[in-house]
Short mmCIF file of C-alpha atoms and ligand atoms in Angstrom, two decimals:
data_model
loop_
_atom_site.label_atom_id
_atom_site.label_comp_id
_atom_site.label_asym_id
_atom_site.label_seq_id
_atom_site.Cartn_x
_atom_site.Cartn_y
_atom_site.Cartn_z
CA MET A 1 0.00 0.00 0.00
CA ASP A 2 1.25 3.51 -0.82
CA LYS A 3 0.86 6.89 0.84
CA LEU A 4 2.07 10.37 -0.03
CA VAL A 5 4.28 12.13 2.49
CA ILE A 6 4.43 15.90 2.03
CA ASN A 7 6.46 18.54 3.83
CA GLY A 8 4.44 21.65 3.12
CA GLY A 9 5.26 25.31 2.83
CA LYS A 10 7.30 25.35 -0.40
CA SER A 11 6.44 27.75 -3.22
CA LEU A 12 6.04 26.15 -6.65
CA PHE A 13 8.12 27.20 -9.66
CA GLY A 14 8.64 25.61 -13.08
CA SER A 15 6.79 24.01 -15.92
CA ILE A 16 4.89 20.72 -16.32
CA GLU A 17 2.91 18.98 -19.07
CA ILE A 18 -0.76 18.21 -18.58
CA ASN A 19 -1.85 14.73 -19.68
CA GLY A 20 -4.72 13.63 -21.88
CA ALA A 21 -8.17 13.99 -20.34
CA LYS A 22 -9.29 11.12 -18.12
CA ASN A 23 -13.01 11.65 -18.70
CA ALA A 24 -12.51 11.80 -22.48
CA ALA A 25 -10.20 8.76 -22.57
CA VAL A 26 -12.55 6.61 -20.48
CA ALA A 27 -15.32 7.23 -23.03
CA ILE A 28 -13.14 7.00 -26.15
CA LEU A 29 -11.77 3.56 -25.20
CA PRO A 30 -15.25 1.98 -25.02
CA ALA A 31 -16.25 3.92 -28.18
CA ALA A 32 -13.34 2.24 -30.00
CA ILE A 33 -15.08 -1.13 -29.70
CA MET A 34 -17.65 0.12 -32.20
CA ALA A 35 -15.14 -0.21 -35.05
CA SER A 36 -16.04 -3.31 -37.05
CA LYS A 37 -13.12 -2.71 -39.48
CA ASN A 38 -9.49 -1.65 -38.98
CA THR A 39 -7.83 -0.69 -35.69
CA CYS A 40 -8.09 2.50 -33.62
CA SER A 41 -4.79 4.16 -32.69
CA ILE A 42 -5.38 6.48 -29.77
CA ASP A 43 -2.72 8.85 -28.48
CA ASN A 44 -2.39 11.21 -25.45
CA ILE A 45 -4.00 8.58 -23.21
CA PRO A 46 -3.32 9.32 -19.53
CA ASN A 47 -1.36 6.64 -17.70
CA ILE A 48 -3.91 6.17 -14.88
CA GLU A 49 -5.65 3.27 -13.19
CA ASP A 50 -9.08 3.99 -14.74
CA VAL A 51 -7.52 3.64 -18.21
CA HIS A 52 -5.70 0.41 -17.24
CA CYS A 53 -8.99 -0.92 -15.89
CA LEU A 54 -10.76 -0.23 -19.20
CA GLU A 55 -7.91 -1.77 -21.17
CA ARG A 56 -8.38 -4.98 -19.14
CA ILE A 57 -12.15 -4.85 -19.72
CA LEU A 58 -11.73 -4.44 -23.49
CA THR A 59 -9.34 -7.40 -23.52
CA SER A 60 -11.94 -9.47 -21.63
CA LEU A 61 -14.43 -8.78 -24.46
CA GLY A 62 -12.00 -10.18 -27.02
CA CYS A 63 -10.35 -6.97 -28.29
CA LYS A 64 -6.63 -7.10 -29.05
CA LEU A 65 -4.71 -4.23 -27.52
CA LYS A 66 -1.16 -2.96 -28.03
CA ILE A 67 -0.53 -0.73 -25.05
CA ASN A 68 2.23 1.86 -24.82
CA LYS A 69 2.78 4.41 -22.09
CA ASN A 70 0.50 7.12 -23.53
CA SER A 71 -1.07 5.41 -26.51
CA VAL A 72 -3.04 2.30 -27.36
CA GLU A 73 -3.95 0.43 -30.51
CA ILE A 74 -7.27 -1.38 -30.34
CA ASP A 75 -8.38 -4.11 -32.71
CA SER A 76 -12.06 -4.69 -31.93
CA THR A 77 -12.87 -6.71 -35.04
CA CYS A 78 -12.52 -9.90 -32.97
CA ILE A 79 -14.94 -9.20 -30.09
CA ASP A 80 -16.52 -12.50 -29.00
CA ASN A 81 -17.94 -11.66 -25.59
CA LEU A 82 -20.87 -9.26 -25.03
CA ASN A 83 -21.06 -9.93 -21.30
CA ALA A 84 -18.97 -7.42 -19.33
CA ASN A 85 -18.96 -8.80 -15.82
CA THR A 86 -15.48 -8.52 -14.32
CA GLU A 87 -14.46 -6.84 -11.05
CA ASP A 88 -13.04 -3.99 -13.18
CA VAL A 89 -16.49 -3.33 -14.69
CA ARG A 90 -18.01 -3.13 -11.20
CA LYS A 91 -15.42 -0.81 -9.74
CA MET A 92 -15.37 2.05 -12.26
CA ARG A 93 -18.01 4.46 -13.51
CA ALA A 94 -17.08 4.71 -17.17
CA SER A 95 -17.68 0.99 -17.78
CA TYR A 96 -21.30 2.06 -18.41
CA TYR A 97 -20.18 3.35 -21.82
CA LEU A 98 -19.90 -0.30 -22.86
CA ILE A 99 -23.70 -0.42 -22.83
CA GLY A 100 -24.11 2.24 -25.54
CA ALA A 101 -21.12 1.00 -27.54
CA LEU A 102 -22.12 -2.70 -27.56
CA LEU A 103 -25.79 -1.87 -28.13
CA GLY A 104 -24.86 0.30 -31.11
CA ARG A 105 -22.66 -2.28 -32.78
CA PHE A 106 -24.14 -5.65 -31.73
CA LYS A 107 -27.68 -4.56 -30.71
CA LYS A 108 -27.25 -6.40 -27.41
CA ALA A 109 -25.11 -6.48 -24.29
CA ARG A 110 -25.00 -7.44 -20.65
CA VAL A 111 -22.96 -5.04 -18.52
CA GLU A 112 -22.68 -5.09 -14.73
CA LEU A 113 -23.79 -1.90 -13.02
CA PRO A 114 -20.88 0.53 -12.60
CA GLY A 115 -19.06 1.74 -9.47
CA GLY A 116 -17.09 4.99 -9.20
CA CYS A 117 -16.45 7.72 -6.64
CA PRO A 118 -18.91 7.80 -3.69
CA ILE A 119 -20.06 11.39 -4.30
CA GLY A 120 -23.81 10.91 -4.22
CA VAL A 121 -26.58 8.83 -5.75
CA ARG A 122 -25.51 8.11 -9.33
CA PRO A 123 -28.60 6.95 -11.26
CA ILE A 124 -28.51 5.91 -14.93
CA ASP A 125 -32.19 6.49 -15.66
CA GLN A 126 -31.40 9.05 -18.38
CA HIS A 127 -29.11 6.59 -20.16
CA ILE A 128 -31.90 3.98 -20.08
CA LYS A 129 -34.52 6.50 -21.21
CA GLY A 130 -32.34 7.27 -24.24
CA PHE A 131 -31.70 3.62 -25.14
CA GLU A 132 -35.42 2.79 -24.83
CA ALA A 133 -36.33 5.75 -27.02
CA LEU A 134 -34.03 4.31 -29.70
CA GLY A 135 -35.98 1.04 -29.49
CA ALA A 136 -33.98 -1.05 -27.02
CA GLN A 137 -35.44 -3.28 -24.29
CA VAL A 138 -33.62 -2.76 -21.01
CA GLU A 139 -33.79 -4.85 -17.85
CA ILE A 140 -31.75 -4.76 -14.67
CA LYS A 141 -31.08 -8.42 -13.77
CA HIS A 142 -28.82 -9.72 -11.01
CA GLY A 143 -26.90 -6.42 -10.86
CA SER A 144 -26.42 -6.12 -14.62
CA VAL A 145 -27.97 -4.02 -17.36
CA VAL A 146 -29.32 -6.47 -19.92
CA ILE A 147 -30.11 -4.70 -23.17
CA SER A 148 -31.16 -5.71 -26.67
CA ALA A 149 -32.86 -4.31 -29.75
CA ASP A 150 -34.03 -5.76 -33.06
CA ARG A 151 -33.26 -2.39 -34.63
CA LEU A 152 -32.24 0.99 -33.27
CA ILE A 153 -34.24 3.80 -34.84
CA GLY A 154 -33.31 7.49 -34.59
CA THR A 155 -35.67 9.74 -32.63
CA ASN A 156 -35.88 12.94 -30.55
CA ILE A 157 -34.72 12.64 -26.94
CA PHE A 158 -34.99 15.44 -24.39
CA PHE A 159 -32.96 14.64 -21.29
CA ASP A 160 -34.53 15.53 -17.92
CA VAL A 161 -31.14 16.44 -16.42
CA VAL A 162 -27.90 17.54 -18.03
CA SER A 163 -25.78 14.41 -17.82
CA VAL A 164 -22.31 13.84 -19.21
CA GLY A 165 -22.68 10.05 -19.06
CA ALA A 166 -26.15 9.89 -20.64
CA THR A 167 -25.21 12.31 -23.42
CA ILE A 168 -22.16 10.24 -24.41
CA ASN A 169 -23.79 6.83 -23.95
CA VAL A 170 -26.85 7.61 -26.07
CA MET A 171 -24.64 9.36 -28.67
CA LEU A 172 -22.65 6.10 -28.97
CA ALA A 173 -25.71 3.94 -29.61
CA ALA A 174 -27.37 6.51 -31.91
CA SER A 175 -24.27 6.67 -34.14
CA LEU A 176 -25.19 3.23 -35.47
CA ALA A 177 -29.01 3.67 -35.38
CA GLU A 178 -31.15 4.02 -38.50
CA GLY A 179 -32.03 7.65 -39.31
CA VAL A 180 -31.58 10.85 -37.35
CA THR A 181 -31.43 11.18 -33.55
CA THR A 182 -31.73 14.58 -31.91
CA LEU A 183 -30.51 14.88 -28.33
CA GLU A 184 -31.66 17.95 -26.40
CA ASN A 185 -30.62 19.38 -23.01
CA VAL A 186 -27.27 17.62 -23.40
CA ALA A 187 -24.01 18.16 -21.54
CA LYS A 188 -21.46 20.44 -23.25
CA GLU A 189 -18.23 19.43 -21.48
CA PRO A 190 -15.03 19.41 -23.59
CA HIS A 191 -14.99 15.59 -23.38
CA ILE A 192 -18.44 15.42 -25.05
CA VAL A 193 -16.98 17.27 -28.03
CA ASP A 194 -13.89 15.06 -27.96
CA VAL A 195 -15.91 11.82 -28.04
CA ALA A 196 -18.07 13.21 -30.89
CA ASN A 197 -14.90 14.13 -32.83
CA PHE A 198 -13.53 10.64 -32.23
CA LEU A 199 -16.75 9.01 -33.47
CA ASN A 200 -16.76 11.29 -36.53
CA SER A 201 -13.17 10.19 -37.25
CA MET A 202 -14.52 6.62 -37.17
CA GLY A 203 -17.12 7.54 -39.81
CA ALA A 204 -20.04 8.72 -37.64
CA SER A 205 -22.08 11.81 -38.50
CA ILE A 206 -22.52 13.89 -35.35
CA LYS A 207 -23.21 17.64 -35.38
CA GLY A 208 -23.69 20.15 -32.59
CA ALA A 209 -21.56 18.57 -29.82
CA GLY A 210 -20.63 21.39 -27.43
CA THR A 211 -24.07 23.04 -27.83
CA ASP A 212 -27.42 22.17 -26.19
CA ILE A 213 -28.58 20.07 -29.15
CA ILE A 214 -26.71 17.21 -30.80
CA ARG A 215 -27.90 15.78 -34.14
CA ILE A 216 -26.71 12.32 -35.10
CA THR A 217 -27.35 10.77 -38.49
CA GLY A 218 -26.88 7.04 -38.04
CA VAL A 219 -24.38 5.22 -40.27
CA LYS A 220 -24.15 1.52 -41.13
CA GLU A 221 -20.70 0.89 -39.67
CA LEU A 222 -17.76 2.55 -37.97
CA LYS A 223 -14.12 1.82 -38.66
CA GLY A 224 -10.77 2.35 -36.96
CA CYS A 225 -8.99 5.72 -37.00
CA SER A 226 -6.07 7.61 -35.47
CA TYR A 227 -6.94 10.05 -32.74
CA SER A 228 -5.35 12.15 -30.01
CA VAL A 229 -7.27 12.78 -26.75
CA ILE A 230 -7.70 16.42 -25.60
CA PRO A 231 -5.75 17.72 -22.57
CA ASP A 232 -7.27 17.20 -19.14
CA GLN A 233 -9.25 20.24 -18.00
CA ILE A 234 -9.52 18.92 -14.45
CA GLU A 235 -5.88 17.90 -14.04
CA ALA A 236 -4.87 21.37 -15.32
CA GLY A 237 -7.34 23.06 -12.97
CA THR A 238 -5.94 21.10 -10.03
CA TYR A 239 -2.35 22.22 -10.74
CA MET A 240 -3.52 25.83 -11.28
CA ILE A 241 -5.13 25.78 -7.86
CA ALA A 242 -2.06 24.21 -6.24
CA ALA A 243 0.15 26.93 -7.76
CA ALA A 244 -2.24 29.62 -6.57
CA ALA A 245 -2.31 28.12 -3.08
CA CYS A 246 1.44 27.62 -2.61
CA GLY A 247 2.57 30.82 -4.30
CA GLY A 248 5.20 30.98 -7.02
CA GLU A 249 5.02 30.84 -10.80
CA VAL A 250 3.96 27.72 -12.68
CA VAL A 251 3.58 27.10 -16.42
CA LEU A 252 1.20 24.34 -17.54
CA GLN A 253 1.79 23.04 -21.03
CA ASN A 254 -0.42 21.04 -23.40
CA ILE A 255 -3.66 22.64 -22.28
CA ILE A 256 -6.61 24.34 -23.97
CA PRO A 257 -7.00 27.70 -22.13
CA LYS A 258 -10.65 28.04 -23.24
CA HIS A 259 -11.56 24.91 -21.23
CA LEU A 260 -10.09 26.53 -18.10
CA GLU A 261 -11.92 29.87 -18.26
CA SER A 262 -14.24 29.35 -15.28
CA ILE A 263 -11.27 28.30 -13.11
CA SER A 264 -9.01 31.11 -14.36
CA ALA A 265 -11.77 33.67 -13.71
CA LYS A 266 -12.12 32.56 -10.07
CA LEU A 267 -8.37 32.53 -9.46
CA ILE A 268 -8.06 36.05 -10.93
CA GLU A 269 -10.95 37.17 -8.69
CA MET A 270 -8.97 35.80 -5.74
CA GLY A 271 -5.86 37.80 -6.67
CA ALA A 272 -3.74 35.37 -8.76
CA GLU A 273 -2.26 36.39 -12.11
CA ILE A 274 -3.02 34.20 -15.13
CA LYS A 275 -1.44 34.51 -18.55
CA GLU A 276 -2.54 32.41 -21.54
CA ASP A 277 -0.16 31.74 -24.38
CA GLY A 278 -1.22 29.32 -27.14
CA ASP A 279 -1.41 25.89 -25.53
CA SER A 280 0.12 26.94 -22.22
CA ILE A 281 -0.99 28.93 -19.21
CA THR A 282 1.07 30.63 -16.47
CA ILE A 283 -0.18 31.07 -12.91
CA LYS A 284 1.59 33.55 -10.68
CA SER A 285 0.52 33.93 -7.09
CA SER A 286 1.73 35.41 -3.80
CA GLY A 287 -0.05 32.54 -2.05
CA LYS A 288 -2.12 35.11 -0.09
CA LEU A 289 -5.45 35.18 -1.86
CA LYS A 290 -8.94 36.30 -0.91
CA GLY A 291 -11.95 34.05 -0.51
CA VAL A 292 -14.69 33.80 -3.16
CA ASN A 293 -18.07 32.15 -3.62
CA ILE A 294 -18.43 29.21 -5.97
CA LYS A 295 -21.37 27.37 -7.48
CA THR A 296 -20.57 24.20 -9.39
CA GLN A 297 -22.41 23.87 -12.69
CA PRO A 298 -22.31 21.91 -15.93
CA TYR A 299 -19.77 23.28 -18.47
CA PRO A 300 -19.05 26.13 -19.08
CA GLY A 301 -19.75 26.73 -15.37
CA PHE A 302 -17.30 25.98 -12.57
CA PRO A 303 -16.64 22.19 -12.70
CA THR A 304 -17.72 20.05 -9.79
CA ASP A 305 -14.55 18.00 -10.29
CA VAL A 306 -12.45 21.01 -9.27
CA GLN A 307 -14.63 21.96 -6.31
CA GLN A 308 -12.72 19.80 -3.81
CA PRO A 309 -9.21 21.01 -4.80
CA MET A 310 -10.56 24.59 -4.75
CA SER A 311 -11.94 24.18 -1.25
CA ALA A 312 -8.43 23.29 -0.01
CA LEU A 313 -7.20 26.66 -1.35
CA LEU A 314 -10.19 28.48 0.18
CA THR A 315 -9.33 27.18 3.67
CA VAL A 316 -6.36 29.60 3.71
CA SER A 317 -7.86 32.42 1.65
CA SER A 318 -8.86 35.51 3.62
CA GLY A 319 -12.47 36.05 4.68
CA ARG A 320 -15.51 33.84 4.13
CA SER A 321 -16.06 31.67 1.04
CA ILE A 322 -19.26 29.84 0.24
CA ILE A 323 -19.35 26.78 -2.00
CA ASN A 324 -22.62 25.57 -3.45
CA GLU A 325 -22.27 22.05 -4.90
CA SER A 326 -25.16 21.78 -7.33
CA ILE A 327 -24.19 18.54 -9.14
CA TRP A 328 -23.47 15.92 -6.45
CA GLU A 329 -25.19 15.74 -3.05
CA SER A 330 -22.27 14.32 -1.08
CA ARG A 331 -19.13 15.79 -2.49
CA PHE A 332 -17.91 17.24 0.81
CA LYS A 333 -16.36 14.09 2.33
CA HIS A 334 -12.94 15.76 2.23
CA VAL A 335 -14.13 18.45 4.65
CA ASP A 336 -13.61 16.30 7.76
CA GLU A 337 -10.07 15.57 6.56
CA LEU A 338 -9.37 19.28 5.99
CA LYS A 339 -10.66 20.00 9.49
CA LYS A 340 -8.00 17.65 10.91
CA MET A 341 -5.50 20.12 9.46
CA GLY A 342 -7.13 23.12 11.17
CA ALA A 343 -9.55 24.26 8.45
CA ASN A 344 -12.67 26.13 9.55
CA ILE A 345 -15.51 24.72 7.44
CA LYS A 346 -19.19 24.17 8.11
CA VAL A 347 -21.25 22.01 5.77
CA GLU A 348 -25.01 22.52 5.52
CA GLY A 349 -26.54 20.22 2.91
CA ARG A 350 -24.97 21.10 -0.43
CA THR A 351 -23.30 24.24 0.93
CA ALA A 352 -19.90 24.58 2.56
CA ILE A 353 -19.05 27.75 4.45
CA ILE A 354 -15.32 28.25 4.75
CA ASP A 355 -13.74 30.88 7.00
CA GLY A 356 -10.12 31.31 5.94
CA VAL A 357 -7.47 30.48 8.58
CA LYS A 358 -3.86 31.72 8.63
CA ASN A 359 -2.42 28.31 7.78
CA LEU A 360 -3.13 24.59 7.90
CA SER A 361 -1.03 22.21 9.95
CA GLY A 362 0.20 18.85 8.66
CA ALA A 363 -1.73 15.72 9.73
CA VAL A 364 -2.46 12.13 8.70
CA VAL A 365 -5.47 12.33 6.36
CA LYS A 366 -7.09 10.17 3.73
CA ALA A 367 -8.25 10.53 0.16
CA THR A 368 -11.96 9.67 0.42
CA ASP A 369 -12.35 9.81 -3.38
CA LEU A 370 -10.39 10.93 -6.44
CA ARG A 371 -10.77 14.73 -6.30
CA ALA A 372 -10.88 14.69 -2.49
CA GLY A 373 -7.43 13.10 -2.75
CA ALA A 374 -6.22 15.99 -4.92
CA ALA A 375 -7.63 18.39 -2.32
CA MET A 376 -5.66 16.67 0.45
CA VAL A 377 -2.43 16.85 -1.57
CA ILE A 378 -2.95 20.60 -2.07
CA ALA A 379 -3.72 21.00 1.64
CA GLY A 380 -0.50 19.11 2.45
CA LEU A 381 1.51 21.35 0.11
CA ILE A 382 0.17 24.47 1.84
CA ALA A 383 0.38 23.20 5.43
CA GLU A 384 3.06 23.78 7.98
CA GLY A 385 4.87 20.49 8.79
CA ALA A 386 4.36 16.95 7.50
CA THR A 387 1.15 15.58 6.00
CA GLU A 388 0.53 11.94 5.14
CA VAL A 389 -2.19 11.26 2.58
CA LEU A 390 -3.52 7.70 2.79
CA SER A 391 -5.80 5.73 0.41
CA ILE A 392 -4.02 7.24 -2.59
CA GLU A 393 -5.30 4.51 -4.90
CA HIS A 394 -8.17 6.97 -5.45
CA ILE A 395 -5.69 9.61 -6.65
CA ASP A 396 -3.95 7.11 -8.96
CA ARG A 397 -7.28 6.55 -10.72
CA GLY A 398 -7.11 10.02 -12.21
CA TYR A 399 -3.78 11.84 -11.75
CA PRO A 400 -0.75 10.42 -13.57
CA ASN A 401 2.54 10.68 -11.58
CA ILE A 402 1.18 13.29 -9.21
CA GLU A 403 4.23 13.21 -6.91
CA ASP A 404 6.70 13.52 -9.83
CA LYS A 405 4.87 16.51 -11.24
CA PHE A 406 4.79 18.34 -7.91
CA LYS A 407 8.43 17.40 -7.26
CA ALA A 408 9.35 18.94 -10.63
CA LEU A 409 7.77 22.17 -9.36
CA GLY A 410 9.87 22.14 -6.18
CA ALA A 411 7.46 20.49 -3.73
CA ASP A 412 8.75 18.16 -1.01
CA ILE A 413 6.54 15.14 -1.69
CA LYS A 414 7.25 11.43 -1.92
CA ARG A 415 5.40 8.15 -2.35
CA VAL A 416 6.09 5.68 0.44
CA SER A 417 5.03 2.03 0.58
CA TYR A 418 3.71 0.79 3.91
CA SER A 419 1.80 -2.13 5.36
CA LYS A 420 -1.35 -1.58 7.43
C1 EPZ B 1 -19.18 12.54 -15.17
O1 EPZ B 1 -19.90 11.66 -14.32
C2 EPZ B 1 -17.74 12.47 -14.70
N1 EPZ B 1 -17.28 11.10 -14.78
C3 EPZ B 1 -17.64 12.98 -13.26
O2 EPZ B 1 -16.26 13.06 -12.94
C4 EPZ B 1 -18.23 14.40 -13.17
O3 EPZ B 1 -18.29 14.79 -11.81
C5 EPZ B 1 -19.64 14.44 -13.76
O4 EPZ B 1 -19.64 13.87 -15.10
C6 EPZ B 1 -20.20 15.86 -13.84
O5 EPZ B 1 -19.35 16.66 -14.62
C7 EPZ B 1 -16.88 10.62 -15.96
O6 EPZ B 1 -16.88 11.29 -16.98
C8 EPZ B 1 -16.41 9.20 -15.96
P1 EPZ B 1 -23.51 13.07 -14.87
P2 EPZ B 1 -21.38 11.20 -14.70
O7 EPZ B 1 -24.28 12.00 -15.51
O8 EPZ B 1 -21.47 11.11 -16.17
C9 EPZ B 1 -27.65 13.18 -12.43
C10 EPZ B 1 -14.35 12.76 -11.68
O9 EPZ B 1 -14.01 13.20 -10.57
N2 EPZ B 1 -28.04 12.04 -13.30
O10 EPZ B 1 -23.16 14.29 -15.66
O11 EPZ B 1 -21.71 10.02 -13.87
C11 EPZ B 1 -26.56 12.78 -11.44
O12 EPZ B 1 -27.10 12.20 -10.29
C12 EPZ B 1 -15.74 12.22 -11.91
O13 EPZ B 1 -13.57 12.68 -12.66
C13 EPZ B 1 -29.33 11.57 -13.24
O14 EPZ B 1 -30.16 12.04 -12.45
O15 EPZ B 1 -22.19 12.46 -14.21
C14 EPZ B 1 -25.87 14.12 -11.19
O16 EPZ B 1 -26.57 14.84 -10.21
C15 EPZ B 1 -16.53 12.10 -10.66
N3 EPZ B 1 -29.68 10.50 -14.05
C16 EPZ B 1 -26.03 14.87 -12.52
O17 EPZ B 1 -27.06 14.18 -13.24
C17 EPZ B 1 -28.79 9.96 -14.93
O18 EPZ B 1 -29.18 9.03 -15.66
C18 EPZ B 1 -24.77 14.87 -13.39
O19 EPZ B 1 -24.29 13.52 -13.56
C19 EPZ B 1 -27.48 10.46 -15.00
C20 EPZ B 1 -27.13 11.51 -14.17
#
């Protein structure tokens, strides 16, 4: 078992590369199984546990994979198993994209219900509503989604809630449906656009991704292609916040500044300096920033996935900050951990009220989920003295080489193996 040991209080200086986007990659890998001809070569894949998990799942379906550090070649012409029921399927969220992908290509599938971060109730009713509207029969049997269709026929679907997962999943299935599907009230996150671009490179016909309405004209088959995943908005946001919190000057490379606008705007409001230059962004901060109010919202609003890292910064920002978490009902599990380090936070339902303290003090804390883990690392980097972050398997699910990247910026952080 590993933990991160951090001696806080160092300013951060230097430059690091941001990896490919986790939430795009974990949808693009399942989408690749829709190719009935040729192989998919996918580049800029982040080297994280969620990706490794999906690579194992694809292999279990019969795909042949050639895996390199940041790229993968997928031959899905030889799929011979439509029953995704391994431990890997159960433990991650994005395995639910296998439902849309297998339904689209084979018109049937059996996929165990997904796991993922414990951040609130995570229903898939909107996914099912979309599949049924396309003509599929869906049953939940013994913990699996069992789905089949004689034909998938394009239709109009208006989602009741804006959902990243439902938008992508139904877009996958509709790509191989007969006729035109119109999806309304869809999510607009950068990874939605990236998955649509990937499917279009495979021969799909998808228009409007990134707006409220997506129009998909079904095609008969999809084939392999070469593709590079977009940079990770959330990883970049996390390092921006860490730089703002510790003080110093940090350059992030391989990013798309437009995707970071809501985060940049808040950091500027707090007193940090941000400079965009092509595919890089520079964050300069004195480390003494002022508190702000935040409401998490679907893109282009402030991302819920950056809320937890941001709350670590707000614990030492002057005055009172109020966070309203509008996407997930229990995404404040990191608060008790931050309190162990001296933070002054009160949670009332979906609101956290943070009164800035002078500094945090190092403690033994745990990563309760992926982004909570990032928050605890940032807290450890700010704090006076030593912090140990336990349960870092959550962090490894989404942040490649986190300790190496922070070390490259001058932080005192190391990974240590230990037994319970
Ligand atoms: C994706 O989860 C991300 N995961 C999450 O990132 C992210 O927090 C979330 O989108 C919001 O941006 C992946 O991409 C793998 P949703 P997803 O469907 O698709 C409700 C991270 O840290 N809803 O957009 O599961 C739901 O309860 C992870 O990287 C329904 O009611 O999220 C929530 O309140 C954590 N019915 C809201 O919609 C449904 O059928 C948004 O969920 C689906 C969702």
